[in-house]
C-alpha positions as semicolon CSV with decimal commas, in nm:
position;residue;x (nm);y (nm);z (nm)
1;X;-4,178;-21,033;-13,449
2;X;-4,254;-20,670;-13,434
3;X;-4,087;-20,447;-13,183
4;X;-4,275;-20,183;-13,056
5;X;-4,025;-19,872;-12,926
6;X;-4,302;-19,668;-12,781
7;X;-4,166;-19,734;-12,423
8;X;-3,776;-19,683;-12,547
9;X;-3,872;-19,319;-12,646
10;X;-3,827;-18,996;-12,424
11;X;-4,032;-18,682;-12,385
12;X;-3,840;-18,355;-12,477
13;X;-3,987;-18,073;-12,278
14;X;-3,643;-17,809;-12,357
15;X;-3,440;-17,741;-12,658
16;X;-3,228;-18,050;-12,519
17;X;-3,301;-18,327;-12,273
18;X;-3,047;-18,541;-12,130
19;X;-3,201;-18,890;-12,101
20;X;-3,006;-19,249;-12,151
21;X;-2,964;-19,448;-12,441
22;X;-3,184;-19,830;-12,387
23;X;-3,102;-20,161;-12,520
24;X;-3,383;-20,075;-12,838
25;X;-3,299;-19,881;-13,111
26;X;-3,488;-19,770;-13,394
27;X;-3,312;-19,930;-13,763
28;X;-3,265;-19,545;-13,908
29;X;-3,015;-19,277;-13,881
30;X;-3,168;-18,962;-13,703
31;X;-3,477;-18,768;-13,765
32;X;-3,412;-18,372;-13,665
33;X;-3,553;-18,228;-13,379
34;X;-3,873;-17,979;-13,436
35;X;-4,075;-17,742;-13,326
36;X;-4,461;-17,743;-13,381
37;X;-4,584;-17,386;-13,525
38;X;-4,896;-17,225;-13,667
39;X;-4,994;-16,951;-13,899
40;X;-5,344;-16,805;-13,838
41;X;-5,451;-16,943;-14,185
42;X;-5,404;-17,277;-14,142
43;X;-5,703;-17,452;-14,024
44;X;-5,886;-17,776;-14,162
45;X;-6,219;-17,958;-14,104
46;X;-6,218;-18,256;-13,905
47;X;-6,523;-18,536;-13,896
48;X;-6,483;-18,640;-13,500
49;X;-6,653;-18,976;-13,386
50;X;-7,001;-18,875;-13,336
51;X;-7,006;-18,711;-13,709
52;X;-6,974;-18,370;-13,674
53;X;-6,778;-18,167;-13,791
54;X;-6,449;-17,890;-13,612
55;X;-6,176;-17,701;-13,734
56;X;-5,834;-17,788;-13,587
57;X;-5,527;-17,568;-13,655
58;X;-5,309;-17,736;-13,925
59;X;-4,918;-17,733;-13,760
60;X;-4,636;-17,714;-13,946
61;X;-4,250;-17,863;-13,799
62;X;-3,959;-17,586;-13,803
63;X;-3,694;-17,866;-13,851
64;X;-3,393;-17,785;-13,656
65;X;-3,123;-17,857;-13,882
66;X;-2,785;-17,620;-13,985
67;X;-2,858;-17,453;-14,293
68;X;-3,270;-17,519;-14,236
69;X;-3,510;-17,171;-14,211
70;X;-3,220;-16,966;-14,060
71;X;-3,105;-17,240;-13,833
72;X;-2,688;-17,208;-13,739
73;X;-2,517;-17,469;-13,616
74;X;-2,282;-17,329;-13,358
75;X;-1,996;-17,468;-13,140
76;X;-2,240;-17,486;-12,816
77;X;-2,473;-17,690;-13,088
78;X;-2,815;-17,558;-13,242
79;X;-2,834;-17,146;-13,252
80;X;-3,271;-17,198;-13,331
81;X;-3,333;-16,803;-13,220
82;X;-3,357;-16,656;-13,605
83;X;-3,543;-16,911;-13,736
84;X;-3,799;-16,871;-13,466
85;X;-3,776;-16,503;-13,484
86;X;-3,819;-16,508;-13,857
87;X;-4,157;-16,733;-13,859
88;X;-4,307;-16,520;-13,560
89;X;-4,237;-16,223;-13,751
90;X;-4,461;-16,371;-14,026
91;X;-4,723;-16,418;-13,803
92;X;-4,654;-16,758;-13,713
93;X;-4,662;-16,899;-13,304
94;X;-4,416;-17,106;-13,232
95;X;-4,554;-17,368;-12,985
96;X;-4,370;-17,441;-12,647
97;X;-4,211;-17,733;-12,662
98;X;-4,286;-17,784;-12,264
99;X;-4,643;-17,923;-12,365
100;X;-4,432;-18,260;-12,421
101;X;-4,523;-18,308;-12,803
102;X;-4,174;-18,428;-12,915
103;X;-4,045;-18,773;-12,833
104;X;-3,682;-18,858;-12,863
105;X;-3,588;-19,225;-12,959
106;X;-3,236;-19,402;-12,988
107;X;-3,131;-19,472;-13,327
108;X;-2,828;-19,547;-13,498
109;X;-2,566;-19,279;-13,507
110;X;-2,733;-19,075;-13,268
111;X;-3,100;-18,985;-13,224
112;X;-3,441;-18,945;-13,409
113;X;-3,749;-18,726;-13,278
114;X;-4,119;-18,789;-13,369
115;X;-4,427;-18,652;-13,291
116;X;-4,518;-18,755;-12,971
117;X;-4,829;-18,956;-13,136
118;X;-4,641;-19,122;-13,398
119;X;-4,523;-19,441;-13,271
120;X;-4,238;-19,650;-13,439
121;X;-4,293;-20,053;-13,458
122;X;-4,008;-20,222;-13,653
123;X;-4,177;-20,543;-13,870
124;X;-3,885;-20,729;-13,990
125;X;-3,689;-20,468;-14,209
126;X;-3,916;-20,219;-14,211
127;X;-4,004;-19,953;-13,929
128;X;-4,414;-19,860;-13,955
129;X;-4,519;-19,578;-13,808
130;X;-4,881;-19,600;-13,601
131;X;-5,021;-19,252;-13,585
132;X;-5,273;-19,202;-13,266
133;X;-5,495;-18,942;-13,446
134;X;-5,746;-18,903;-13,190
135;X;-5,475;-18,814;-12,919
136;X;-5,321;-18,533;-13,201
137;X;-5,631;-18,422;-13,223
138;X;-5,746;-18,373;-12,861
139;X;-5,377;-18,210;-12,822
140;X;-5,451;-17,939;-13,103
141;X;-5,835;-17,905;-12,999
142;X;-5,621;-17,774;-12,653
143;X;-5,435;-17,571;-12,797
144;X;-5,747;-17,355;-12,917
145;X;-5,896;-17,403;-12,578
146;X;-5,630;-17,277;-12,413
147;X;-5,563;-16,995;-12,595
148;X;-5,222;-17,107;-12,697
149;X;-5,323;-17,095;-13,032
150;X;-5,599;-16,780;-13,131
151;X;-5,944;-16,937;-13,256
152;X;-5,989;-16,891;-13,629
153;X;-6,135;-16,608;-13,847
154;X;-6,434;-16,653;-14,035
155;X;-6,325;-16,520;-14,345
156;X;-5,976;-16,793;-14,353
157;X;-6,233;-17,101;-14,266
158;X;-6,434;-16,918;-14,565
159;X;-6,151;-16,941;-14,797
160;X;-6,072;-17,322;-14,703
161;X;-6,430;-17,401;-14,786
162;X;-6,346;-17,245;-15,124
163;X;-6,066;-17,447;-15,192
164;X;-6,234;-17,793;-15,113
165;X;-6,547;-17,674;-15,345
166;X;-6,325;-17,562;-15,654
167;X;-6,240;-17,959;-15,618
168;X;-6,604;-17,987;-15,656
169;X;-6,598;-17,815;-15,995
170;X;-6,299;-17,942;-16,104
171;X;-6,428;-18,303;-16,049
172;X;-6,794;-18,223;-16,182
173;X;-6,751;-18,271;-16,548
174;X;-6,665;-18,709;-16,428
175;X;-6,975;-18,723;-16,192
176;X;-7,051;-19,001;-16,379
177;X;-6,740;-19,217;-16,308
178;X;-6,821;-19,378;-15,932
179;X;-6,491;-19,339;-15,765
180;X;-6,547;-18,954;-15,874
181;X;-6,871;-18,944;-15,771
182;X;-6,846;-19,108;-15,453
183;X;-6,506;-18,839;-15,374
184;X;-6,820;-18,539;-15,445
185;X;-7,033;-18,646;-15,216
186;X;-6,797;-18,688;-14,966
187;X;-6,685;-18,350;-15,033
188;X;-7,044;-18,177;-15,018
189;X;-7,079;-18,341;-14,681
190;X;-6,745;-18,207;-14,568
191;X;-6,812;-17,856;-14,667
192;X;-7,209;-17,938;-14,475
193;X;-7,029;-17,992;-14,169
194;X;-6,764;-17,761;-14,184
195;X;-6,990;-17,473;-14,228
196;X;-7,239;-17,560;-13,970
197;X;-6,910;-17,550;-13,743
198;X;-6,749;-17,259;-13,834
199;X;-7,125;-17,104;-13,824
200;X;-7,083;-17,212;-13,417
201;X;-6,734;-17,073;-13,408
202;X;-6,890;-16,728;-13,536
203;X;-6,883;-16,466;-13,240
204;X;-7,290;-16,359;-13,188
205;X;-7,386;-16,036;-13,209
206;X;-7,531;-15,851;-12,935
207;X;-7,892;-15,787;-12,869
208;X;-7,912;-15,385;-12,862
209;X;-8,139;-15,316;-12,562
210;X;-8,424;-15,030;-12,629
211;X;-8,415;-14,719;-12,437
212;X;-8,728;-14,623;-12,220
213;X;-8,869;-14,326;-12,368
214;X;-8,834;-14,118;-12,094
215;X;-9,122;-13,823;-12,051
C-alpha cells in the first residue's frame, strides 16, 4: 500500500525549525536544506489551463551543504551568509524562506527537505514524488505580483524565444519524421503564445499630449 507523508512533513519558515520527529519516515537518507533564488534572466513560457500563454521566473535551489557555493559548516551548524552574499552579488535574489516553500520530512539518519509542492508517496520500495505544478506555479506567478521578484525585460524573454526557435532550425532538416514534426509545431505554438505574452508584459508608451497653440 502506498504511504503518503504529505501530512508527516513540516513547513520551514527560518534557517532552522524545531518541529518533532512522527511515527512516518521517508525510506532515504537526507535531502539538504535550500533556498529558492532567481537571476533576472531566467524566465520560461508557461501554457496555463485556458491556453494561453505567461512567463514565470525559472528558480534555482542554493543547496545548503559544507563545501556547496561558499557554504561553511561551523560548530553552531550551517554559516549560509557567503554563499548568499556571493549569488546576490551576481545579481541573483535570494527568496525569503518565510513564504513557507520548504517542507522538512523525517527520514532516516536525520532529515530531508523538498519543495513544498513536491510530495513524497512511498509504493513498496520505491518513494515517487507527486509534483503539484499548478500550486508552484501560482506561488512563482506571486512572486512577480508581489514584487518579490522584478517582472522581466523584454530583451531576456527575446533571447529565450531565440533559443526555443534555433530548436526549430536545428529540427527542420527531419520535418518529415512525425515525432519531429509534431515537437515543431508544438514549438511554433509555444513561441505564438509566448510572444503575444511578453507583447502584454511590454510597458506602453505614453500618448504625448499636443500643446494649444497659444496666440
Amino acid at each position: 500500500m502506498a504511504h503518503d507523508f504529505g501530512s508527516t512533513g513540516t513547513v520551514v519558515s527560518g534557517a532552522e525549525a524545531s518541529t518533532n520527529p512522527t511515527s512516518g519516515r521517508l525510506p532515504e537518507m537526507p535531502r539538504a536544506n535550500f533556498y529558492l533564488m532567481h537571476n533576472p534572466e531566467g524566465w520560461e513560457p508557461v501554457q496555463k489551463e485556458d491556453g494561453s500563454w505567461e512567463w514565470l521566473p525559472v528558480l534555482k535551489r542554493l543547496l545548503l551543504k559544507p563545501g556547496v557555493n561558499g557554504v561553511r559548516g561551523t560548530r553552531n551548524g550551517l554559516d549560509d551568509s557567503r554563499a548568499r552574499i556571493s549569488f546576490q552579488d551576481r545579481g541573483w535574489t535570494i527568496i525569503d524562506r518565510s513564504m513557507g516553500y520548504v517542507t522538512r520530512y523525517p527520514c532516516r539518519r536525520g532529515w530531508s527537505y523538498y519543495l513544498t509542492w513536491d510530495h513524497p508517496i512511498k509504493a513498496g520500495r520505491r518513494l515517487v514524488v507527486r509534483h503539484d505544478a499548478e500550486g508552484y506555479n501560482e506561488f512563482r506567478r506571486e512572486l512577480v505580483e508581489d514584487g518579490v521578484v522584478q517582472a522581466p525585460l523584454p530583451e531576456v524573454l527575446a533571447d529565450v524565444l531565440r533559443g526555443h526557435q534555433k530548436q526549430i532550425d536545428r529540427n527542420s532538416k527531419d520535418i518529415h519524421i512525425p515525432v519531429v514534426k509534431a515537437r515543431i509545431d508544438e514549438a511554433k505554438e509555444l513561441i505564438a503564445g509566448a510572444r503575444k505574452a511578453a507583447a502584454d508584459l511590454a510597458p506602453q508608451p505614453k500618448r504625448r499630449t499636443r500643446k494649444k497653440a497659444t496666440t
